[in-house]
Amino acid sequence: MSIMGIVMAIFGAASQGLTWAILALGVYLTFRILNFADMSCEGSFALGGSISAVLMVNHQWNPFITLLIAILAGMAAGFVTGFLHTKLKIPAILSGILTMIGLYSINLRVMGQANTSLIGQNTIISIFKGLLPEAKALGIKDSTLQTWVTMGVGLVCILGVIAILYWFFGTEIGCCIRATGNNENMVRAQGVNTDKMKILGLILSNGLIALAGALVTQSQGYADVSMGVGAIVIGLASIVIGEVILHKVKNFAAKLMSIVIGSIIYRIIIAIVLQIGMDTNDLKLLTAVVVALALSVPVLKKKKGTLRREGN
Amino acid sequence: MLKMTNIYKTFNPDTVNEKQVLKGLNLELEDGDFVSVIGGNGAGKSTMLNMIAGVHYPDLGSITLDGEDITKLPEHGRAKYLGRVFQDPMMGTAANMEIEENLALAYRRGQKRGLSWGITKEEKELYVENLKMLDLGLESRLSSKVGLLSGGQRQALTLLMATLKQPKLLLLDEHTAALDPKTASKVLELSEQIINANSLTALMVTHNMKNAIQYGNRLIMMYEGRIIYDVSGETKKSLHVSDLLEKFEKASGGEFANDRMILS
């Protein structure tokens, strides 16, 4: 394979990483900030994709507006999970699973079938591409131009999302959400309704994840009811890769950026192992192993420390 | 100001673990009272404080604070009236957040929170002033994570957070029990200093009888969910640990006071 081919594969992976990074940011909100392993993200990711696709294909809606509708639908899903957990006292993990399973049927209902193709549709990617000169005129392949446009759109969305998150988590409410993930008792003692904070965090997270689903759908050209399978693990992989590589980062915006970088690196790793000849079907297993290893690093480090102490 | 009337509370009713913790508790506090609360394990001291704070609700009875019935008010709904410091130094602060962020959360206790900045420049100066009072050098570490502080420092910070916005009532739940003796006495002195400076009303649960006698203007002893001894003023000042032990043994029918109490 030529050097150029590898470079293009890496760019392709990077553009994919950028669109999937918003998913990772959404997972970060629940998993790290709220300390809540939210499984509903698998359903809300596909929900965002399904809704965006159906509105464009069956109802000829503007692709940008479908993104907004996707966000609202994801927020509703997050609310359901939050309601199940805080008001009905269902354990966190189970609340998420219930929403996720429910959403599978809902997504099938939304699309009326298992997948929806966007062939011949205007997507946000094709709209921006249309603003640029033809690939031929630029002297590059059409697929290369597509990759560049996807990267640009992904980058703009990510910068917007990070700016909003940075602002929001600096506000009074945002601080309360962060503290709720840290020490609920203390937050209640300061007169804050922690149930509300959890619901709010879940709404925000699932809204972002549905946006990611819609963006991925528009960039890959189809929505699939099972596109969310493993979304939480992919999100976690991006988070832990980002954290391991940029573990010294303290600033909140930089932390979010490290997740985006983690997401890009994750996609590049996947592209490389596929190039080496790994079976696509084994990817989820690989991802699961990587995340399990990365999450167990603190425990393994501690074990090693104890052994050393005992050895003395 | 605080009035608890005929409070009953049973945990895990109708199970093998059923435990009746409070049995007709009555307590009335005057403005400016600094009350130390003693009693053996399971006497209901912490449960009483948790009732006031809204962590648990009474099965029977009522609680009023300055005339307002707060019996059914949720924990976050009555937080505006209360400052709380817990036994576990981890409980009162958010470890992953900065000292100033913790203070900012406490500074807004009971207020509606919106989308304005969680912490402002003017506040920071106020925090520096207050942290200086603690004399622990925290004023130069505003943006350190609270998780890096020692237990004593965290308790002192929690104490400051509980009183940053003046509470009607300060609840101290064995707040020095988890600290080493030297740190414990430092935190106790700080507590007294802050209570006096702001003329706060306070309830302090302690296992240490010496401290119970030394601090506060009033002392109550609990046994099996009731208050069995209530003393204030000069009588309280002239108490000795032996008097309290005697009272306790009489109440418990000659049972040994638990060893933590004897040792103190």
XYZ file of C-alpha atoms in Angstrom:
576
model
C 0.000 0.000 0.000
C 1.316 3.417 -0.916
C 2.267 6.051 1.651
C -0.453 8.231 0.172
C -2.974 5.457 0.745
C -2.016 5.214 4.420
C -2.177 8.983 4.836
C -5.626 9.015 3.266
C -6.758 6.156 5.517
C -5.585 8.145 8.531
C -7.400 11.265 7.348
C -10.514 9.192 6.789
C -10.209 7.791 10.296
C -9.648 11.262 11.713
C -12.778 12.610 10.051
C -14.725 9.678 11.476
C -13.155 10.312 14.872
C -14.303 13.934 14.762
C -17.940 13.057 14.072
C -17.939 10.321 16.729
C -16.193 12.579 19.267
C -19.454 14.290 20.203
C -20.715 10.886 21.330
C -17.638 10.558 23.531
C -18.265 14.036 24.989
C -21.830 12.999 25.819
C -20.636 9.808 27.492
C -18.064 11.855 29.427
C -20.834 14.012 30.907
C -22.555 11.036 32.472
C -19.679 8.642 33.102
C -17.088 11.054 34.479
C -18.948 14.187 35.566
C -22.184 12.684 36.854
C -20.608 9.336 37.829
C -23.488 7.525 36.134
C -22.913 4.667 33.664
C -25.689 5.579 31.250
C -26.593 2.771 28.866
C -29.416 4.747 27.259
C -26.794 6.422 25.066
C -26.834 3.362 22.780
C -30.505 3.984 22.083
C -30.329 7.764 21.853
C -27.423 7.593 19.393
C -29.501 5.498 16.986
C -32.546 7.648 17.799
C -30.727 10.776 16.629
C -29.644 9.012 13.438
C -33.083 7.536 12.698
C -34.946 10.780 13.246
C -32.544 12.829 11.177
C -32.649 10.299 8.309
C -36.424 9.906 8.276
C -37.094 13.637 8.406
C -34.786 14.169 5.440
C -35.870 11.205 3.315
C -39.595 10.970 4.023
C -40.375 14.579 4.844
C -37.706 16.494 2.888
C -36.702 18.528 5.938
C -33.655 20.746 5.959
C -30.713 18.621 7.229
C -29.735 21.300 9.768
C -33.190 21.374 11.303
C -33.193 17.589 11.593
C -30.124 17.941 13.814
C -32.092 20.135 16.210
C -35.018 17.687 16.274
C -32.564 14.844 16.925
C -31.115 16.762 19.888
C -34.585 17.330 21.349
C -35.480 13.642 20.945
C -32.236 12.599 22.645
C -32.963 14.998 25.500
C -36.367 13.376 25.960
C -34.690 9.956 26.138
C -32.278 11.298 28.753
C -35.190 12.631 30.759
C -36.836 9.199 30.766
C -33.671 7.563 32.117
C -33.331 10.283 34.752
C -36.963 9.951 35.765
C -36.696 6.156 36.088
C -33.602 6.498 38.239
C -34.401 9.437 40.503
C -38.151 9.351 40.910
C -38.822 5.615 40.568
C -35.544 4.643 42.312
C -34.498 2.139 39.630
C -30.720 1.490 39.745
C -28.719 3.661 37.348
C -27.502 0.930 35.035
C -30.954 -0.664 34.758
C -32.676 2.676 34.076
C -30.341 3.149 31.137
C -30.871 -0.374 29.844
C -34.656 0.016 30.014
C -34.527 3.223 27.987
C -32.097 1.662 25.535
C -34.293 -1.385 24.928
C -37.403 0.755 24.637
C -35.669 2.991 22.127
C -34.827 0.021 19.900
C -38.531 -0.466 19.176
C -39.083 3.265 18.927
C -36.274 3.602 16.379
C -37.796 0.812 14.287
C -41.132 2.623 14.474
C -39.521 5.922 13.498
C -37.923 4.456 10.389
C -40.552 1.800 9.680
C -37.662 -0.503 8.772
C -34.222 -1.440 10.085
C -32.323 1.184 8.109
C -32.729 4.268 5.971
C -30.401 5.220 3.155
C -29.608 8.844 2.384
C -28.539 8.210 -1.201
C -29.379 11.206 -3.375
C -30.277 13.285 -0.321
C -28.800 16.611 0.583
C -26.916 16.253 3.874
C -25.023 18.929 5.772
C -21.860 17.406 4.340
C -23.096 17.628 0.737
C -24.425 21.147 1.281
C -21.029 22.392 2.453
C -19.322 20.403 -0.275
C -21.587 22.116 -2.779
C -20.262 25.479 -1.648
C -16.735 24.448 -2.640
C -15.370 24.053 -6.155
C -15.539 20.604 -7.783
C -12.953 18.058 -6.640
C -11.645 17.815 -10.196
C -11.030 21.555 -10.322
C -9.026 21.239 -7.089
C -7.077 18.341 -8.545
C -8.099 15.807 -5.859
C -10.360 12.793 -5.699
C -13.996 13.312 -4.837
C -13.684 11.019 -1.799
C -10.772 13.131 -0.545
C -12.852 16.278 -0.777
C -15.665 14.464 1.061
C -13.210 13.570 3.867
C -11.994 17.145 4.175
C -15.507 18.554 4.306
C -16.512 15.972 6.927
C -13.497 16.921 8.994
C -14.347 20.598 8.720
C -17.980 20.093 9.689
C -16.983 17.785 12.561
C -14.425 20.264 13.830
C -16.851 23.197 13.769
C -19.499 21.169 15.632
C -16.978 20.019 18.216
C -15.630 23.497 18.872
C -19.195 24.721 19.295
C -20.077 21.884 21.677
C -16.900 22.350 23.737
C -17.488 26.110 23.994
C -21.046 25.535 25.226
C -20.004 22.832 27.706
C -17.133 24.964 29.001
C -19.508 27.836 29.611
C -22.287 25.704 31.084
C -20.141 23.818 33.593
C -18.785 27.141 34.833
C -22.257 28.407 35.715
C -23.989 27.927 39.059
C -26.135 25.081 37.754
C -23.177 23.487 35.980
C -21.132 23.579 39.203
C -24.002 21.884 41.027
C -24.105 19.089 38.436
C -20.361 18.545 38.807
C -20.652 18.500 42.582
C -23.576 16.063 42.393
C -21.380 13.556 40.587
C -18.806 14.076 43.301
C -20.711 14.146 46.585
C -24.502 14.140 46.583
C -24.753 14.564 50.342
C -22.825 17.774 50.272
C -24.879 19.161 47.407
C -28.155 18.460 49.191
C -26.763 20.074 52.334
C -26.224 23.194 50.200
C -29.887 23.243 49.293
C -29.736 21.762 45.812
C -32.183 19.151 44.545
C -29.754 16.446 43.370
C -32.496 14.559 41.492
C -32.980 17.591 39.261
C -29.235 17.875 38.664
C -28.979 14.222 37.622
C -31.929 14.519 35.254
C -30.461 17.689 33.786
C -27.085 16.015 33.249
C -28.731 13.034 31.539
C -30.822 15.312 29.316
C -27.728 17.206 28.242
C -25.677 14.075 27.652
C -28.318 12.265 25.606
C -29.055 15.387 23.582
C -25.389 15.519 22.597
C -25.311 11.804 21.836
C -28.375 12.060 19.588
C -26.678 14.958 17.786
C -23.660 12.702 17.292
C -25.950 9.976 15.914
C -27.477 12.415 13.443
C -24.069 13.718 12.341
C -22.691 10.209 11.877
C -25.778 9.255 9.889
C -25.397 12.262 7.604
C -21.692 11.680 7.071
C -21.925 7.916 6.454
C -25.074 8.249 4.345
C -27.438 5.930 6.196
C -29.100 5.305 9.561
C -29.320 1.853 11.042
C -31.330 0.691 14.027
C -28.273 -1.063 15.440
C -25.809 1.773 14.855
C -25.798 2.485 18.583
C -24.640 -0.975 19.632
C -21.436 -0.541 21.597
C -21.714 3.258 21.538
C -21.007 3.517 25.264
C -17.854 1.419 24.915
C -16.672 3.460 21.932
C -17.301 6.619 23.957
C -15.410 5.174 26.918
C -12.539 4.086 24.688
C -12.176 7.658 23.440
C -12.308 9.000 26.990
C -9.720 6.623 28.422
C -7.359 6.958 25.439
C -7.575 10.743 25.792
C -7.020 10.550 29.527
C -4.061 8.206 29.267
C -2.333 10.264 26.592
C -3.079 13.686 28.080
C -3.267 12.797 31.774
C -1.604 16.029 32.924
C -4.301 18.270 31.468
C -6.219 20.222 34.151
C -8.245 22.859 32.302
C -11.796 21.684 31.599
C -11.849 22.722 27.931
C -8.502 20.994 27.415
C -9.901 17.858 29.062
C -12.792 17.874 26.609
C -10.340 18.404 23.773
C -8.307 15.420 24.976
C -11.430 13.269 24.554
C -11.763 14.464 20.969
C -8.141 13.523 20.387
C -8.864 10.174 22.056
C -11.742 9.634 19.646
C -9.524 10.374 16.645
C -6.767 8.072 17.907
C -9.324 5.331 18.513
C -10.467 5.539 14.892
C -6.883 5.534 13.657
C -6.129 2.411 15.714
C -9.210 0.750 14.245
C -8.157 1.752 10.717
C -4.697 0.314 11.318
C -5.869 -3.040 12.682
C -8.269 -3.335 9.761
C -5.400 -2.625 7.371
C -3.359 -5.316 9.107
C -6.169 -7.694 8.277
C -8.290 -7.995 11.400
C -11.858 -9.173 10.892
C -14.412 -6.327 11.245
C -16.525 -8.601 13.419
C -13.762 -8.723 16.041
C -13.602 -4.940 16.449
C -16.081 -4.726 19.306
C -14.170 -7.387 21.236
C -10.948 -5.467 20.691
C -12.596 -2.253 21.879
C -14.017 -3.948 24.958
C -10.602 -5.371 25.871
C -8.906 -1.986 25.385
C -11.455 -0.216 27.601
C -11.337 -2.935 30.282
C -7.546 -2.686 30.387
C -7.504 1.096 30.484
C -10.115 1.250 33.254
C -8.212 -1.286 35.340
C -4.950 0.666 35.209
C -5.497 2.320 38.643
C -6.185 -1.062 40.285
C -3.238 -2.752 38.586
C -0.940 0.101 39.614
C -2.107 -0.153 43.214
C -1.613 -3.933 43.252
C 1.913 -3.505 42.034
C 2.535 -0.894 44.749
C 1.201 -3.171 47.489
C 3.298 -6.079 46.314
C 6.373 -3.918 46.373
C 5.615 -2.728 49.889
C 4.985 -6.265 51.071
C 8.215 -7.341 49.438
C 10.141 -4.905 51.592
C -36.182 28.776 67.826
C -36.048 25.034 67.161
C -38.828 22.939 68.612
C -39.017 19.163 68.266
C -42.214 17.742 69.673
C -42.875 14.110 70.482
C -40.691 12.653 67.739
C -40.860 8.926 67.019
C -38.743 7.075 64.489
C -38.410 3.377 63.739
C -35.980 2.084 61.129
C -36.808 -1.036 59.094
C -40.277 -1.455 60.607
C -41.813 -4.957 60.511
C -38.507 -6.677 59.778
C -36.022 -8.537 61.948
C -33.845 -5.434 61.822
C -36.559 -3.227 63.246
C -35.063 -0.590 65.502
C -36.961 2.078 67.326
C -34.429 4.880 67.568
C -36.421 7.863 68.788
C -39.196 7.387 71.329
C -41.040 10.589 72.026
C -38.158 13.019 71.791
C -38.813 16.596 72.881
C -36.303 19.377 72.487
C -36.535 23.142 72.475
C -33.622 25.434 71.680
C -33.330 29.123 72.491
C -31.672 31.631 70.200
C -27.939 31.562 70.771
C -27.895 28.178 72.521
C -24.744 26.157 71.969
C -25.798 22.686 73.019
C -23.549 19.653 73.301
C -25.276 16.322 72.945
C -23.887 13.132 74.487
C -25.112 9.564 74.773
C -24.060 5.994 74.036
C -24.065 4.326 70.657
C -27.576 3.968 69.317
C -29.011 6.552 71.700
C -30.398 8.467 68.722
C -28.080 11.491 68.666
C -27.233 11.349 64.978
C -30.788 10.374 64.086
C -32.010 13.464 65.904
C -29.676 15.658 63.848
C -30.686 13.878 60.649
C -34.346 14.524 61.486
C -33.623 18.227 61.816
C -31.657 18.193 58.554
C -34.330 16.249 56.679
C -32.229 13.180 55.859
C -34.926 11.119 57.587
C -38.488 12.086 58.372
C -40.134 11.326 61.714
C -42.896 8.712 61.869
C -44.688 10.909 64.356
C -44.220 14.355 65.846
C -43.327 17.755 64.483
C -40.322 19.979 64.018
C -40.591 23.761 63.777
C -37.831 26.260 63.184
C -38.569 29.885 64.077
C -42.246 29.068 63.933
C -42.128 27.426 60.496
C -43.172 23.793 60.356
C -40.292 21.999 58.593
C -41.341 18.425 59.449
C -42.104 17.488 55.848
C -39.718 19.840 54.053
C -37.202 17.927 51.873
C -33.520 18.014 52.777
C -32.613 20.523 50.051
C -35.637 22.638 50.932
C -34.521 23.308 54.501
C -30.808 23.603 53.786
C -31.143 27.384 53.646
C -31.702 27.440 57.412
C -29.023 24.926 58.363
C -25.248 24.655 58.400
C -23.994 21.097 58.681
C -20.688 19.429 59.454
C -20.531 15.643 59.341
C -18.510 13.011 61.161
C -16.836 11.835 57.966
C -14.506 14.551 56.628
C -15.263 13.246 53.104
C -18.976 14.005 53.454
C -18.970 17.773 53.661
C -16.928 18.691 50.595
C -16.612 17.724 46.926
C -13.136 16.181 46.619
C -12.699 16.651 42.858
C -13.543 20.331 42.994
C -11.399 23.279 43.987
C -11.504 24.919 47.418
C -13.025 28.075 45.941
C -15.618 26.068 43.992
C -16.688 24.312 47.176
C -16.953 27.644 48.969
C -18.932 29.119 46.079
C -21.436 26.262 46.293
C -21.811 26.911 50.023
C -22.031 30.681 49.555
C -25.198 30.117 47.526
C -26.799 27.754 50.022
C -30.553 27.888 49.711
C -30.500 30.341 46.821
C -31.923 29.679 43.410
C -29.099 28.805 41.049
C -29.083 30.013 37.489
C -26.798 30.457 34.542
C -24.607 33.212 35.927
C -20.994 32.291 36.649
C -20.596 29.788 39.452
C -17.972 31.960 41.100
C -17.184 35.666 40.815
C -14.058 37.712 41.414
C -15.485 39.643 44.385
C -16.350 36.399 46.134
C -12.788 35.180 45.939
C -11.612 38.051 48.116
C -14.256 37.183 50.668
C -13.073 33.568 50.636
C -9.454 34.591 51.144
C -10.484 36.677 54.179
C -12.430 33.798 55.663
C -9.783 31.173 54.967
C -7.193 33.347 56.714
C -9.310 33.067 59.850
C -8.843 29.297 59.824
C -5.086 29.867 59.980
C -4.303 26.716 57.979
C -2.647 28.405 55.016
C -5.577 27.535 52.752
C -5.955 31.153 51.611
C -3.082 30.688 49.182
C -4.520 27.437 47.771
C -7.911 28.600 46.497
C -7.655 26.570 43.313
C -6.326 23.366 44.905
C -8.570 20.325 44.768
C -10.179 19.632 48.133
C -9.197 15.971 47.789
C -5.586 17.013 48.436
C -6.396 18.368 51.914
C -5.994 16.464 55.178
C -9.031 15.357 57.180
C -8.608 18.225 59.614
C -8.293 20.791 56.851
C -11.380 19.382 55.155
C -13.361 19.552 58.398
C -12.260 23.150 58.972
C -13.265 23.980 55.409
C -16.635 22.268 55.876
C -17.131 24.314 59.037
C -16.417 27.478 57.105
C -18.777 26.374 54.325
C -21.520 25.677 56.867
C -21.259 29.191 58.287
C -20.234 31.243 55.238
C -23.864 32.075 54.778
C -25.183 32.507 58.305
C -27.404 29.546 59.217
C -30.238 29.731 61.706
C -28.921 26.551 63.247
C -25.530 24.862 63.013
C -25.528 21.059 63.238
C -22.212 19.441 64.193
C -22.459 15.652 64.061
C -19.388 14.278 65.855
C -17.402 16.463 63.538
C -14.089 15.820 65.301
C -14.488 12.082 65.915
C -12.447 11.077 62.875
C -9.546 13.442 63.615
C -6.390 12.968 65.682
C -6.573 14.604 69.155
C -4.515 17.665 68.271
C -6.446 18.397 65.082
C -9.714 17.628 66.861
C -9.105 20.262 69.525
C -8.058 22.786 66.883
C -11.287 22.196 64.934
C -13.305 22.392 68.150
C -11.719 25.712 69.052
C -12.460 26.986 65.561
C -16.064 25.868 65.933
C -16.454 27.744 69.189
C -14.765 30.818 67.742
C -17.062 30.871 64.691
C -20.171 30.195 66.784
C -19.342 33.026 69.178
C -18.299 35.487 66.481
C -21.590 35.052 64.611
C -23.735 34.362 67.710
C -24.992 31.164 66.125
C -27.332 28.617 67.614
C -25.648 25.216 67.482
C -26.189 21.551 68.278
C -22.988 19.550 68.686
C -23.033 15.778 69.044
C -19.906 14.407 70.662
C -18.626 11.216 72.240
C -16.160 13.129 74.323
C -17.603 14.106 77.707
C -14.818 16.516 78.522
C -15.542 18.438 75.335
C -19.253 18.308 76.055
C -18.669 19.998 79.386
C -16.034 22.410 78.128
C -17.947 23.727 75.106
C -21.363 25.296 74.923
C -23.816 26.750 77.412
C -26.046 23.716 77.618
C -25.633 19.948 77.665
C -28.145 17.213 76.958
C -27.727 13.477 77.443
C -29.698 11.025 75.364
C -30.539 7.462 76.176
C -32.676 5.079 74.124
C -34.286 7.736 72.006
C -35.085 10.257 74.700
C -33.389 13.126 76.447
C -32.708 12.024 79.998
C -30.627 14.930 81.244
C -30.687 18.583 80.289
C -28.496 21.079 82.074
C -27.331 24.619 81.355
C -25.693 27.690 82.823
C -23.641 27.492 86.016
C -24.718 23.920 86.812
C -23.336 22.795 83.474
C -20.043 24.612 83.995
C -19.467 22.887 87.299
C -20.106 19.379 85.903
C -17.434 16.714 85.957
C -17.055 13.700 83.734
C -17.750 11.517 86.768
C -21.133 13.211 87.254
C -22.077 12.417 83.680
C -20.939 8.809 83.986
C -23.023 8.461 87.133
C -26.071 9.857 85.364
C -25.487 7.574 82.485
C -25.150 4.462 84.622
C -28.235 5.333 86.573
C -30.229 5.742 83.360
C -28.951 2.539 81.849
C -29.550 0.588 85.024
C -25.906 0.016 85.881
C -24.794 -1.020 82.441
C -21.275 -0.012 81.664
C -20.941 3.176 79.744
C -19.377 2.265 76.426
C -15.613 2.291 76.447
C -15.235 5.332 74.260
C -17.024 7.362 76.880
C -14.970 6.001 79.778
C -11.716 6.675 78.004
C -12.518 10.285 77.332
